[in-house]
Tab-separated table of C-alpha atoms and ligand atoms in Angstrom:
chain	number	residue	atom	x	y	z
A	1	UNK	CA	-8.173	28.682	-52.700
A	2	UNK	CA	-10.800	30.209	-54.951
A	3	UNK	CA	-13.090	32.786	-53.349
A	4	UNK	CA	-16.767	31.761	-53.194
A	5	UNK	CA	-18.854	33.303	-55.944
A	6	UNK	CA	-15.993	33.492	-58.453
A	7	UNK	CA	-16.897	31.704	-61.675
A	8	UNK	CA	-13.899	29.974	-63.197
A	9	UNK	CA	-14.582	29.691	-66.893
A	10	UNK	CA	-11.179	28.446	-68.062
A	11	UNK	CA	-9.223	26.875	-65.220
A	12	UNK	CA	-5.442	26.398	-65.007
A	13	UNK	CA	-4.436	23.330	-67.009
A	14	UNK	CA	-6.350	24.548	-70.053
A	15	UNK	CA	-4.681	25.691	-73.287
A	16	UNK	CA	-4.542	29.333	-74.321
A	17	UNK	CA	-4.254	30.026	-78.041
A	18	UNK	CA	-2.116	33.071	-78.827
A	19	UNK	CA	-2.234	34.568	-82.315
A	20	UNK	CA	1.129	36.165	-83.066
A	21	UNK	CA	4.540	34.849	-82.119
A	22	UNK	CA	6.499	37.962	-81.096
A	23	UNK	CA	7.865	39.077	-77.744
A	24	UNK	CA	4.429	40.031	-76.403
A	25	UNK	CA	3.278	36.464	-77.046
A	26	UNK	CA	6.454	35.173	-75.406
A	27	UNK	CA	5.831	37.146	-72.210
A	28	UNK	CA	2.127	36.198	-72.246
A	29	UNK	CA	3.043	32.510	-72.570
A	30	UNK	CA	5.537	32.802	-69.710
A	31	UNK	CA	2.911	34.440	-67.449
A	32	UNK	CA	0.366	31.803	-68.487
A	33	UNK	CA	2.801	28.979	-67.701
A	34	UNK	CA	3.301	30.363	-64.198
A	35	UNK	CA	-0.452	30.008	-63.630
A	36	UNK	CA	-0.422	26.446	-64.935
A	37	UNK	CA	-1.765	27.048	-68.458
A	38	UNK	CA	-0.375	25.641	-71.685
A	39	UNK	CA	-0.026	27.893	-74.704
A	40	UNK	CA	-0.437	27.170	-78.389
A	41	UNK	CA	0.977	29.925	-80.606
A	42	UNK	CA	-0.300	30.648	-84.124
A	43	UNK	CA	2.472	32.335	-86.086
A	44	UNK	CA	3.042	32.808	-89.820
A	45	UNK	CA	6.834	32.693	-89.598
A	46	UNK	CA	9.052	29.647	-89.217
A	47	UNK	CA	10.060	30.657	-85.682
A	48	UNK	CA	9.508	33.511	-83.270
A	49	UNK	CA	10.091	34.605	-79.683
A	50	UNK	CA	6.791	33.074	-78.520
A	51	UNK	CA	7.103	29.737	-80.310
A	52	UNK	CA	10.212	28.972	-78.240
A	53	UNK	CA	8.314	29.085	-74.935
A	54	UNK	CA	4.976	27.588	-76.029
A	55	UNK	CA	3.831	23.976	-75.648
A	56	UNK	CA	2.645	23.884	-79.247
A	57	UNK	CA	2.563	26.092	-82.271
A	58	UNK	CA	0.927	26.304	-85.657
A	59	UNK	CA	2.944	27.699	-88.543
A	60	UNK	CA	0.427	29.187	-91.001
A	61	UNK	CA	-0.649	32.536	-92.467
A	62	UNK	CA	-3.158	34.506	-90.368
A	63	UNK	CA	-5.846	34.114	-93.032
A	64	UNK	CA	-5.471	30.327	-93.420
A	65	UNK	CA	-9.006	29.459	-92.290
A	66	UNK	CA	-8.442	25.687	-92.188
A	67	UNK	CA	-5.351	26.111	-89.986
A	68	UNK	CA	-7.251	28.577	-87.768
A	69	UNK	CA	-10.127	26.103	-87.401
A	70	UNK	CA	-7.706	23.330	-86.312
A	71	UNK	CA	-6.013	25.775	-83.908
A	72	UNK	CA	-9.423	26.732	-82.466
A	73	UNK	CA	-10.229	23.064	-81.878
A	74	UNK	CA	-6.963	22.596	-79.970
A	75	UNK	CA	-7.365	25.509	-77.513
A	76	UNK	CA	-9.828	26.664	-74.826
A	77	UNK	CA	-9.602	30.424	-75.424
A	78	UNK	CA	-8.071	32.501	-78.215
A	79	UNK	CA	-6.212	35.763	-77.714
A	80	UNK	CA	-3.767	37.812	-79.801
A	81	UNK	CA	-0.567	39.712	-79.187
A	82	UNK	CA	-0.632	41.640	-82.446
A	83	UNK	CA	-3.475	43.737	-83.820
A	84	UNK	CA	-2.767	43.535	-87.524
A	85	UNK	CA	-4.506	40.167	-87.737
A	86	UNK	CA	-7.343	39.804	-90.284
A	87	UNK	CA	-10.645	40.061	-88.371
A	88	UNK	CA	-12.946	38.122	-90.727
A	89	UNK	CA	-11.332	34.678	-90.243
A	90	UNK	CA	-11.699	35.113	-86.461
A	91	UNK	CA	-15.329	36.183	-86.796
A	92	UNK	CA	-15.949	33.215	-89.077
A	93	UNK	CA	-14.805	30.667	-86.467
A	94	UNK	CA	-18.433	30.084	-85.548
A	95	UNK	CA	-20.497	29.294	-82.485
A	96	UNK	CA	-18.690	26.090	-81.483
A	97	UNK	CA	-15.278	27.775	-81.311
A	98	UNK	CA	-13.662	28.865	-78.042
A	99	UNK	CA	-14.118	32.532	-77.057
A	100	UNK	CA	-11.895	35.107	-78.773
A	101	UNK	CA	-10.810	37.597	-76.091
A	102	UNK	CA	-10.555	40.523	-76.588
A	103	UNK	CA	-13.412	40.144	-79.086
A	104	UNK	CA	-12.932	40.696	-82.820
A	105	UNK	CA	-14.976	43.899	-82.262
A	106	UNK	CA	-12.139	45.407	-80.189
A	107	UNK	CA	-9.678	44.322	-82.853
A	108	UNK	CA	-11.712	45.878	-85.670
A	109	UNK	CA	-11.830	49.296	-83.978
A	110	UNK	CA	-8.204	49.316	-82.799
A	111	UNK	CA	-6.641	48.327	-86.113
A	112	UNK	CA	-8.178	51.286	-87.966
A	113	UNK	CA	-6.668	54.656	-87.006
A	114	UNK	CA	-9.779	56.479	-88.186
A	115	UNK	CA	-12.259	54.203	-86.407
A	116	UNK	CA	-10.357	54.296	-83.109
A	117	UNK	CA	-10.295	58.106	-83.126
A	118	UNK	CA	-14.053	58.261	-83.763
A	119	UNK	CA	-14.726	55.609	-81.114
A	120	UNK	CA	-12.647	57.346	-78.448
A	121	UNK	CA	-14.140	60.745	-79.356
A	122	UNK	CA	-17.578	59.134	-78.903
A	123	UNK	CA	-16.567	58.294	-75.323
A	124	UNK	CA	-15.526	61.906	-74.634
A	125	UNK	CA	-11.846	61.758	-75.675
A	126	UNK	CA	-9.991	64.327	-77.774
A	127	UNK	CA	-7.941	63.040	-80.711
A	128	UNK	CA	-5.559	65.296	-82.659
A	129	UNK	CA	-7.206	67.237	-85.523
A	130	UNK	CA	-7.268	64.798	-88.422
A	131	UNK	CA	-8.522	64.167	-91.959
A	132	UNK	CA	-9.298	60.897	-93.751
A	133	UNK	CA	-7.227	60.834	-96.923
A	134	UNK	CA	-7.798	58.505	-99.896
A	135	UNK	CA	-5.686	60.105	-102.639
A	136	UNK	CA	-2.823	62.556	-103.237
A	137	UNK	CA	-5.439	65.191	-104.148
A	138	UNK	CA	-7.295	64.721	-100.860
A	139	UNK	CA	-3.955	64.890	-99.061
A	140	UNK	CA	-3.183	68.244	-100.746
A	141	UNK	CA	-6.564	69.633	-99.631
A	142	UNK	CA	-6.187	68.332	-96.064
A	143	UNK	CA	-2.670	69.784	-95.778
A	144	UNK	CA	-4.029	73.156	-96.846
A	145	UNK	CA	-6.737	72.975	-94.175
A	146	UNK	CA	-4.277	71.848	-91.500
A	147	UNK	CA	-2.077	74.870	-92.204
A	148	UNK	CA	0.884	73.508	-90.211
A	149	UNK	CA	3.118	70.474	-89.684
A	150	UNK	CA	1.358	67.113	-89.903
A	151	UNK	CA	1.913	63.371	-89.749
A	152	UNK	CA	0.479	61.163	-92.485
A	153	UNK	CA	-0.275	57.637	-91.243
A	154	UNK	CA	-1.729	54.597	-92.992
A	155	UNK	CA	-5.194	53.765	-91.631
A	156	UNK	CA	-4.365	50.073	-91.285
A	157	UNK	CA	-1.197	48.114	-90.632
A	158	UNK	CA	1.224	50.758	-89.287
A	159	UNK	CA	3.266	50.321	-86.115
A	160	UNK	CA	6.377	51.813	-84.452
A	161	UNK	CA	6.493	54.734	-86.883
A	162	UNK	CA	6.211	52.413	-89.953
A	163	UNK	CA	3.684	53.676	-92.491
A	164	UNK	CA	4.171	57.281	-91.298
A	165	UNK	CA	5.554	60.404	-92.944
A	166	UNK	CA	5.961	63.848	-91.409
A	167	UNK	CA	5.164	66.738	-93.723
A	168	UNK	CA	4.469	70.467	-93.797
A	169	UNK	CA	2.093	72.489	-95.995
A	170	UNK	CA	4.854	73.334	-98.532
A	171	UNK	CA	5.844	69.676	-99.050
A	172	UNK	CA	4.949	67.629	-102.109
A	173	UNK	CA	1.804	65.616	-101.251
A	174	UNK	CA	2.364	63.191	-104.143
A	175	UNK	CA	5.748	62.155	-102.702
A	176	UNK	CA	4.282	61.649	-99.196
A	177	UNK	CA	1.355	59.720	-100.662
A	178	UNK	CA	3.777	57.467	-102.574
A	179	UNK	CA	5.963	57.049	-99.469
A	180	UNK	CA	3.091	55.391	-97.565
A	181	UNK	CA	2.300	53.177	-100.541
A	182	UNK	CA	-0.782	55.095	-101.690
A	183	UNK	CA	-2.928	53.357	-99.097
A	184	UNK	CA	-5.969	54.787	-97.240
A	185	UNK	CA	-4.544	57.124	-94.622
A	186	UNK	CA	-5.182	59.666	-91.901
A	187	UNK	CA	-3.493	63.045	-91.873
A	188	UNK	CA	-2.969	64.250	-88.293
A	189	UNK	CA	-2.020	67.748	-87.211
A	190	UNK	CA	1.305	67.604	-85.367
A	191	UNK	CA	0.609	67.811	-81.624
A	192	UNK	CA	2.920	70.098	-79.630
A	193	UNK	CA	2.907	67.834	-76.581
A	194	UNK	CA	4.828	68.281	-73.345
A	195	UNK	CA	5.140	64.530	-72.782
A	196	UNK	CA	3.646	61.199	-73.840
A	197	UNK	CA	1.950	58.649	-71.611
A	198	UNK	CA	-0.237	55.575	-71.777
A	199	UNK	CA	-3.075	54.110	-69.786
A	200	UNK	CA	-2.970	50.333	-69.479
A	201	UNK	CA	-5.952	48.555	-68.006
A	202	UNK	CA	-7.186	45.008	-67.683
A	203	UNK	CA	-10.925	44.342	-67.891
A	204	UNK	CA	-12.307	41.027	-66.694
A	205	UNK	CA	-15.093	39.001	-68.274
A	206	UNK	CA	-17.269	40.221	-65.370
A	207	UNK	CA	-16.548	43.902	-66.179
A	208	UNK	CA	-14.079	44.426	-63.301
A	209	UNK	CA	-11.309	46.870	-64.259
A	210	UNK	CA	-7.757	47.147	-62.896
A	211	UNK	CA	-5.469	49.987	-64.023
A	212	UNK	CA	-1.740	50.436	-63.549
A	213	UNK	CA	0.008	53.740	-62.868
A	214	UNK	CA	0.226	55.629	-66.183
A	215	UNK	CA	3.826	55.543	-67.442
A	216	UNK	CA	5.676	58.492	-68.968
A	217	UNK	CA	6.819	57.246	-72.389
A	218	UNK	CA	9.740	58.633	-74.369
A	219	UNK	CA	9.976	57.713	-78.065
A	220	UNK	CA	12.956	57.945	-80.398
A	221	UNK	CA	12.290	57.862	-84.122
A	222	UNK	CA	8.695	56.756	-83.516
A	223	UNK	CA	9.792	53.751	-81.402
A	224	UNK	CA	9.353	53.547	-77.634
A	225	UNK	CA	12.672	54.124	-75.903
A	226	UNK	CA	11.726	54.360	-72.224
A	227	UNK	CA	8.709	54.096	-69.878
A	228	UNK	CA	8.765	55.351	-66.323
A	229	UNK	CA	6.407	55.430	-63.309
A	230	UNK	CA	5.463	57.513	-61.462
A	231	UNK	CA	5.213	59.822	-64.426
A	232	UNK	CA	5.179	63.078	-62.453
A	233	UNK	CA	4.246	66.594	-63.604
A	234	UNK	CA	1.546	67.182	-66.167
A	235	UNK	CA	0.964	63.462	-66.761
A	236	UNK	CA	0.072	62.846	-63.122
A	237	UNK	CA	-2.411	65.709	-63.376
A	238	UNK	CA	-4.025	64.243	-66.518
A	239	UNK	CA	-3.828	60.519	-65.701
A	240	UNK	CA	-7.153	60.334	-63.853
A	241	UNK	CA	-9.093	61.877	-66.765
A	242	UNK	CA	-7.319	59.644	-69.299
A	243	UNK	CA	-7.848	56.555	-67.137
A	244	UNK	CA	-11.563	57.276	-66.778
A	245	UNK	CA	-11.784	57.652	-70.569
A	246	UNK	CA	-9.959	54.337	-71.110
A	247	UNK	CA	-12.411	52.667	-68.725
A	248	UNK	CA	-15.376	54.010	-70.740
A	249	UNK	CA	-13.780	52.851	-74.000
A	250	UNK	CA	-13.185	49.360	-72.557
A	251	UNK	CA	-16.764	49.123	-71.287
A	252	UNK	CA	-18.232	50.374	-74.580
A	253	UNK	CA	-16.237	47.712	-76.473
A	254	UNK	CA	-17.122	45.096	-73.832
A	255	UNK	CA	-13.393	44.510	-73.943
A	256	UNK	CA	-11.987	41.485	-72.092
A	257	UNK	CA	-8.228	41.529	-71.498
A	258	UNK	CA	-5.641	44.289	-71.479
A	259	UNK	CA	-6.360	47.513	-73.370
A	260	UNK	CA	-3.836	50.327	-73.879
A	261	UNK	CA	-4.550	53.926	-74.825
A	262	UNK	CA	-1.680	56.267	-75.709
A	263	UNK	CA	-1.907	60.006	-75.040
A	264	UNK	CA	-0.058	63.259	-75.604
A	265	UNK	CA	-0.006	65.375	-72.425
A	266	UNK	CA	-0.687	68.909	-73.671
A	267	UNK	CA	-1.214	72.146	-71.785
A	268	UNK	CA	-4.944	72.034	-72.674
A	269	UNK	CA	-5.489	68.422	-71.556
A	270	UNK	CA	-4.733	64.872	-72.742
A	271	UNK	CA	-4.908	64.280	-76.505
A	272	UNK	CA	-5.651	60.684	-77.544
A	273	UNK	CA	-3.113	59.202	-79.986
A	274	UNK	CA	-3.919	55.530	-80.511
A	275	UNK	CA	-5.059	52.371	-78.806
A	276	UNK	CA	-3.961	48.750	-78.739
A	277	UNK	CA	-6.343	45.898	-77.773
A	278	UNK	CA	-3.512	44.023	-76.104
A	279	UNK	CA	-0.559	44.081	-73.752
A	280	UNK	CA	1.779	46.935	-74.613
A	281	UNK	CA	5.488	47.754	-74.661
A	282	UNK	CA	4.880	50.659	-72.246
A	283	UNK	CA	3.581	48.095	-69.719
A	284	UNK	CA	6.664	45.855	-69.610
A	285	UNK	CA	7.749	47.521	-66.358
A	286	UNK	CA	4.756	45.851	-64.642
A	287	UNK	CA	6.546	42.450	-64.736
A	288	UNK	CA	8.790	43.459	-61.838
A	289	UNK	CA	7.348	46.878	-60.935
A	290	UNK	CA	3.755	45.907	-60.099
A	291	UNK	CA	2.198	43.234	-57.898
A	292	UNK	CA	0.531	41.702	-60.977
A	293	UNK	CA	1.966	42.240	-64.457
A	294	UNK	CA	-0.020	43.224	-67.552
A	295	UNK	CA	0.694	39.741	-68.933
A	296	UNK	CA	-0.676	37.898	-65.912
A	297	UNK	CA	-3.759	40.111	-65.711
A	298	UNK	CA	-4.405	39.573	-69.410
A	299	UNK	CA	-4.308	35.810	-68.822
A	300	UNK	CA	-6.529	36.159	-65.756
A	301	UNK	CA	-9.026	38.333	-67.664
A	302	UNK	CA	-9.359	36.111	-70.741
A	303	UNK	CA	-9.653	33.002	-68.571
A	304	UNK	CA	-12.354	34.517	-66.356
A	305	UNK	CA	-10.168	34.571	-63.225
A	306	UNK	CA	-10.205	37.481	-60.758
A	307	UNK	CA	-7.729	40.255	-61.610
A	308	UNK	CA	-4.627	40.755	-59.466
A	309	UNK	CA	-3.520	43.959	-57.773
A	310	UNK	CA	-1.882	46.526	-60.044
A	311	UNK	CA	-0.187	48.378	-57.158
A	312	UNK	CA	3.482	49.349	-57.479
A	313	UNK	CA	5.954	47.016	-55.767
A	314	UNK	CA	8.494	49.783	-55.143
A	315	UNK	CA	8.564	53.563	-55.266
A	316	UNK	CA	8.607	53.394	-59.069
A	317	UNK	CA	10.010	51.624	-62.112
A	318	UNK	CA	11.875	52.425	-65.315
A	319	UNK	CA	11.914	50.244	-68.427
A	320	UNK	CA	14.244	50.749	-71.382
A	321	UNK	CA	13.958	48.933	-74.688
A	322	UNK	CA	17.028	47.254	-76.135
A	323	UNK	CA	16.882	47.916	-79.877
A	324	UNK	CA	19.131	46.360	-82.512
A	325	UNK	CA	22.694	45.931	-81.273
A	326	UNK	CA	21.818	47.429	-77.851
A	327	UNK	CA	21.065	43.836	-76.873
A	328	UNK	CA	24.850	43.472	-76.814
A	329	UNK	CA	24.770	45.438	-73.542
A	330	UNK	CA	23.690	42.249	-71.740
A	331	UNK	CA	27.002	41.638	-69.884
A	332	UNK	CA	26.977	45.172	-68.455
A	333	UNK	CA	23.264	44.887	-67.524
A	334	UNK	CA	23.792	41.521	-65.837
A	335	UNK	CA	26.608	43.100	-63.815
A	336	UNK	CA	24.106	45.705	-62.552
A	337	UNK	CA	22.551	43.885	-59.621
A	338	UNK	CA	19.390	46.015	-59.845
A	339	UNK	CA	18.640	45.498	-63.542
A	340	UNK	CA	15.991	42.972	-64.618
A	341	UNK	CA	17.116	41.890	-68.075
A	342	UNK	CA	14.764	40.393	-70.670
A	343	UNK	CA	16.073	39.123	-74.002
A	344	UNK	CA	13.586	37.880	-76.580
A	345	UNK	CA	15.861	35.320	-78.245
A	346	UNK	CA	15.743	37.008	-81.676
A	347	UNK	CA	18.698	35.934	-83.750
A	348	UNK	CA	19.034	38.954	-86.026
A	349	UNK	CA	19.540	42.406	-84.440
A	350	UNK	CA	18.412	44.759	-87.213
A	351	UNK	CA	18.469	48.523	-86.383
A	352	UNK	CA	15.311	49.533	-84.485
A	353	UNK	CA	14.260	45.908	-83.881
A	354	UNK	CA	13.055	45.213	-80.329
A	355	UNK	CA	15.547	42.640	-79.025
A	356	UNK	CA	14.854	42.903	-75.308
A	357	UNK	CA	14.238	45.310	-72.465
A	358	UNK	CA	15.542	46.087	-69.014
A	359	UNK	CA	13.671	47.267	-65.933
A	360	UNK	CA	14.829	48.878	-62.720
A	361	UNK	CA	12.468	48.999	-59.732
A	362	UNK	CA	12.970	51.391	-56.880
B	401	AMP	P1	2.164	56.221	-83.380
B	401	AMP	O1	2.607	55.033	-84.173
B	401	AMP	O2	0.946	56.872	-83.912
B	401	AMP	O3	2.070	55.914	-81.913
B	401	AMP	O4	3.361	57.284	-83.506
B	401	AMP	C1	4.645	57.035	-82.962
B	401	AMP	C2	5.184	58.275	-82.299
B	401	AMP	O5	5.305	59.352	-83.252
B	401	AMP	C3	4.293	58.844	-81.200
B	401	AMP	O6	4.458	58.181	-79.986
B	401	AMP	C4	4.795	60.285	-81.165
B	401	AMP	O7	6.047	60.382	-80.514
B	401	AMP	C5	4.994	60.594	-82.634
B	401	AMP	N1	3.721	61.111	-83.194
B	401	AMP	C6	2.766	60.387	-83.819
B	401	AMP	N2	1.720	61.167	-84.186
B	401	AMP	C7	2.006	62.415	-83.760
B	401	AMP	C8	1.315	63.664	-83.817
B	401	AMP	N3	0.109	63.791	-84.412
B	401	AMP	N4	1.911	64.732	-83.258
B	401	AMP	C9	3.133	64.635	-82.676
B	401	AMP	N5	3.837	63.490	-82.597
B	401	AMP	C10	3.287	62.381	-83.125
């Protein structure tokens, strides 16, 4: 029964268009199906984790405007599970197209490491010291100014440690510049953090915000290994400040859907690392660990439905990614009566590839 006064803009039964066909799209489509929606996935590859659970899918490059226009005609709302999608074709869809949520504006800020730092700083956040770098010469100068260990990251298109090189003042800037493909980049001072955490929130079309407990995230080789709530220690002490910042960022973007901000917990306060205008790997624990998962609340938000409770279902939760051949642990994980196993159906288990995850609640 729908509460009086709640405006349903896109009711169950409608079709949600998801751009990107990876595991985030798969889990979004599964949450959408539970609420009675159909999903149509737009994916440039011949198959993908999300295409296998969607009612329909379009196989075309992200910048194929004719295919995007047909996709837009076939769906009631458009969302994305991947932020390295060209923004212009989405902006060009025109007035008659279904809403794109989160808006292309959120996407534009979040896909540019320099723009997201400036945007978050404008809302009172503290990014790591950083320099925009457009050539090997500029990199040499920035390294000199930094005076200590740094991370060079491409401005656009990087993820999971791809497009990143660690370097120190004595290192050869030309080699680092070549290693990231000579693309526009940001040099960041290395942050001596005590721990890493993220803030995941869902913001409704009406501006309502729901936030989950901030997980403690542990990375290995630049890839998320584990997320755990409650985070404890320094993270618990900094979560309220970081959550308030994330709320201001979401409001300033007029963001609709899930938004994730990643932080380094440092002795002097939280340092902003990066943001994602979408559901996030560090929020997978919410599927079993929270009353409403990040995937369901994303669907609710983009469809104009009221958000569900983000409260913990147990005392806490721990999620571990299954990378590469770790997916072969499935028999042992199934034998653990407390493990919630998720496999994404990817056929090829390359090293570092996210093949699945497992969550324990309690
Ligand atoms: P990113 O793709 O920017 O999230 O980077 C992946 C991971 O690399 C982060 O979660 C950190 O563990 C590490 N990292 C990235 N940038 C920095 C930095 N400036 N200082 C210290 N560690 C970093």
